[in-house]
Each structure stands twice: as C-alpha cells, then as structure tokens.
C-alpha cells in the first residue's frame, strides 16, 4: 500500500519489515531526485529486517537479475539470428518463447519458495519500496500491513494525502482529526 509522508527523517518501526520478528540487520533503500537547477539530491533510509528475511530478499534479487540477464541474452541471440538471415517471425517467436518460459519458471520458483520456507513473510522481494518524491514529500510502498500500521502510527503528523485505510489505522490515538493528514494538491505541469 502506498503512503505519502512529508519530511526527510522518518521513524521506521523496530521490527522486521517482512515478518514482524526482531530485526538483526538492515537493508538500505534509496532514491534520487533532480531539481530545477539540475542538481541531484539523494535520500537513503535503513529498513530493519531479520536475517532470514534479508536472505530471501537477496536470493530473490539474484534470481530476478539472473532472469533479466537470460532474457537479454535471448534478445541479443534473436538479433544475431536476424542478422544472419533468419526470418524475423522465427526470431521473434523464439525470443517471446524464451521470455515466457523464463517468466513461468520464475513464478513457479517463487511460489515454491513461498509455500515451503517463507509462509509468514509478507513478500519474497523487498517489503518496503521507495517510489519517489515530489517536492518535500516522499512515497513508500509497504507489503506488510502490520509494518505499515507501525510506520503510519510513528509518522502520523507527517502523513500527506492519507487514504481512508491509512486514516483508519490512526483511530483511537490521542490526536485530533486535523492533525492526521494534510491534503496537498499537485500543481499541473
């Protein structure tokens, strides 16, 4: 679920972002933005993970990079075959066939990993993603609802454009409705 927050420093709950256990390590997420003067600004946040979840996040990252590399090799092979005089329909069919086969294999591997070892995890890939920024506010995507709830409660005064689901996570806290979320509209580009 997407959350927009305003500011530079945010409080991330002290639990694994994937399974909710005690975190033993951290995984850094980062992003950059180019402003009007063509200067680049960068941000980085350390997200807590337990050792088991960090292991499967790194494993899935390697699997996805390997699949992308195999797909790129298939694309280069298709262009080489095209240059050698094979028909473009045959080259395209082979490339698409290899791509579909890689996709099916990756989905099967991920389903087996989720079924066998990581049932309690919110996601096999990164549970918190940085989506980007717009001015002074940043957007994050959370896969774990429990971790999202902790983040929203810890950063309740920094929320921007909170959805009804996010606002419902704040019910029962000692803050007024005016403090919960500010509505910021984007200027047309």
Coordinates of C-alpha atoms in Angstrom, one line a residue, residues 9-162:
X9 CA 13.6 11.8 8.5
X10 CA 11.0 9.1 9.3
X11 CA 10.6 6.7 12.1
X12 CA 10.6 3.1 10.9
X13 CA 9.3 0.5 13.4
X14 CA 11.8 -1.7 15.2
X15 CA 10.6 -5.0 13.7
X16 CA 11.3 -6.9 10.6
X17 CA 9.6 -5.2 7.7
X18 CA 8.7 -8.6 6.2
X19 CA 7.7 -11.0 9.0
X20 CA 7.5 -8.8 12.1
X21 CA 10.2 -10.6 14.1
X22 CA 13.1 -8.9 15.9
X23 CA 15.4 -7.3 13.3
X24 CA 19.0 -8.4 13.3
X25 CA 20.1 -6.3 10.3
X26 CA 19.1 -3.6 7.9
X27 CA 18.5 -3.1 4.2
X28 CA 19.0 0.4 2.8
X29 CA 16.5 1.8 0.3
X30 CA 17.4 5.0 -1.6
X31 CA 16.2 7.4 -4.2
X32 CA 17.3 10.4 -6.0
X33 CA 15.6 13.5 -7.5
X34 CA 16.8 16.1 -9.9
X35 CA 15.6 19.6 -9.1
X36 CA 15.0 22.7 -11.3
X37 CA 18.7 23.6 -11.3
X38 CA 19.7 20.1 -12.5
X39 CA 21.2 19.3 -9.1
X40 CA 20.6 15.8 -7.8
X41 CA 19.6 15.1 -4.3
X42 CA 19.6 11.7 -2.7
X43 CA 17.9 10.0 0.2
X44 CA 18.6 6.8 2.0
X45 CA 16.7 5.0 4.8
X46 CA 17.7 1.8 6.6
X47 CA 14.8 -0.6 6.9
X48 CA 15.1 -3.3 9.6
X49 CA 14.9 -6.9 8.5
X50 CA 15.6 -10.2 10.3
X51 CA 18.5 -12.3 9.0
X52 CA 16.1 -14.9 7.4
X53 CA 14.1 -12.3 5.5
X54 CA 17.2 -10.5 4.4
X55 CA 18.4 -13.8 3.0
X56 CA 15.3 -14.4 0.9
X57 CA 15.2 -10.8 -0.3
X58 CA 18.8 -11.1 -1.6
X59 CA 18.0 -14.5 -3.1
X60 CA 15.0 -13.2 -5.0
X61 CA 17.1 -10.2 -6.1
X62 CA 19.7 -12.6 -7.6
X63 CA 17.0 -14.7 -9.2
X64 CA 15.4 -11.7 -10.8
X65 CA 18.7 -10.3 -12.1
X66 CA 19.6 -13.7 -13.5
X67 CA 16.3 -13.9 -15.3
X68 CA 16.8 -10.5 -16.7
X69 CA 20.2 -11.5 -17.9
X70 CA 18.9 -14.6 -19.6
X71 CA 16.2 -12.6 -21.3
X72 CA 18.8 -10.1 -22.5
X73 CA 20.9 -12.9 -23.9
X74 CA 17.8 -14.3 -25.7
X75 CA 17.2 -10.8 -27.2
X76 CA 20.8 -10.5 -28.4
X77 CA 20.6 -14.0 -29.8
X78 CA 17.4 -13.1 -31.7
X79 CA 19.1 -10.0 -33.2
X80 CA 22.2 -12.1 -34.2
X81 CA 20.0 -14.7 -35.8
X82 CA 18.1 -11.9 -37.6
X83 CA 21.5 -10.5 -38.8
X84 CA 22.5 -14.0 -40.1
X85 CA 19.4 -14.1 -42.3
X86 CA 16.8 -16.0 -40.3
X87 CA 13.2 -14.7 -40.7
X88 CA 12.1 -12.0 -38.3
X89 CA 9.0 -14.0 -37.3
X90 CA 11.1 -17.0 -36.3
X91 CA 13.5 -14.8 -34.3
X92 CA 10.6 -13.0 -32.6
X93 CA 8.8 -16.3 -31.8
X94 CA 12.0 -17.8 -30.3
X95 CA 12.6 -14.6 -28.2
X96 CA 9.0 -14.5 -27.0
X97 CA 9.0 -18.2 -26.2
X98 CA 12.2 -17.9 -24.1
X99 CA 10.7 -14.9 -22.3
X100 CA 7.5 -16.7 -21.5
X101 CA 9.4 -19.8 -20.3
X102 CA 11.6 -17.6 -18.0
X103 CA 8.5 -15.9 -16.6
X104 CA 6.7 -19.2 -15.9
X105 CA 9.9 -20.7 -14.3
X106 CA 10.4 -17.6 -12.1
X107 CA 6.7 -17.7 -10.9
X108 CA 7.0 -21.4 -10.1
X109 CA 10.2 -20.9 -8.2
X110 CA 8.7 -18.0 -6.2
X111 CA 5.5 -20.0 -5.5
X112 CA 7.6 -22.9 -4.2
X113 CA 9.8 -20.7 -2.1
X114 CA 6.7 -19.0 -0.5
X115 CA 5.0 -22.4 0.1
X116 CA 8.0 -24.2 1.6
X117 CA 10.1 -21.8 3.6
X118 CA 8.6 -18.3 3.9
X119 CA 4.9 -18.7 4.8
X120 CA 5.0 -15.9 7.5
X121 CA 6.7 -13.4 5.2
X122 CA 4.7 -10.5 3.6
X123 CA 6.7 -10.7 0.4
X124 CA 9.7 -12.6 -1.1
X125 CA 11.0 -9.4 -2.5
X126 CA 11.6 -6.1 -0.6
X127 CA 8.7 -5.4 1.7
X128 CA 9.3 -1.6 1.7
X129 CA 10.0 0.2 -1.6
X130 CA 10.8 3.9 -2.2
X131 CA 8.6 5.1 -5.0
X132 CA 10.0 8.6 -5.4
X133 CA 9.4 12.1 -4.2
X134 CA 7.6 15.2 -5.2
X135 CA 9.0 18.3 -3.6
X136 CA 9.3 17.8 0.1
X137 CA 7.2 14.6 0.4
X138 CA 8.2 11.0 -0.3
X139 CA 6.2 8.0 -1.3
X140 CA 6.7 4.5 0.0
X141 CA 5.1 1.2 -0.9
X142 CA 4.6 -1.3 2.0
X143 CA 3.8 -5.0 1.5
X144 CA 3.3 -5.9 5.2
X145 CA 0.1 -4.4 6.7
X146 CA 1.4 -4.7 10.3
X147 CA 4.6 -2.9 9.4
X148 CA 2.6 -0.3 7.5
X149 CA 0.4 0.3 10.6
X150 CA 3.5 0.8 12.8
X151 CA 5.0 3.2 10.3
X152 CA 1.8 5.2 10.0
X153 CA 1.4 5.5 13.7
X154 CA 5.0 6.5 14.2
X155 CA 4.8 9.2 11.5
X156 CA 1.2 10.3 11.9
X157 CA 2.0 14.0 11.9
X158 CA 3.9 13.7 8.6
X159 CA 1.2 12.0 6.5
X160 CA 0.1 13.6 3.3
X161 CA -3.0 12.6 1.3
X162 CA -3.9 9.8 3.6

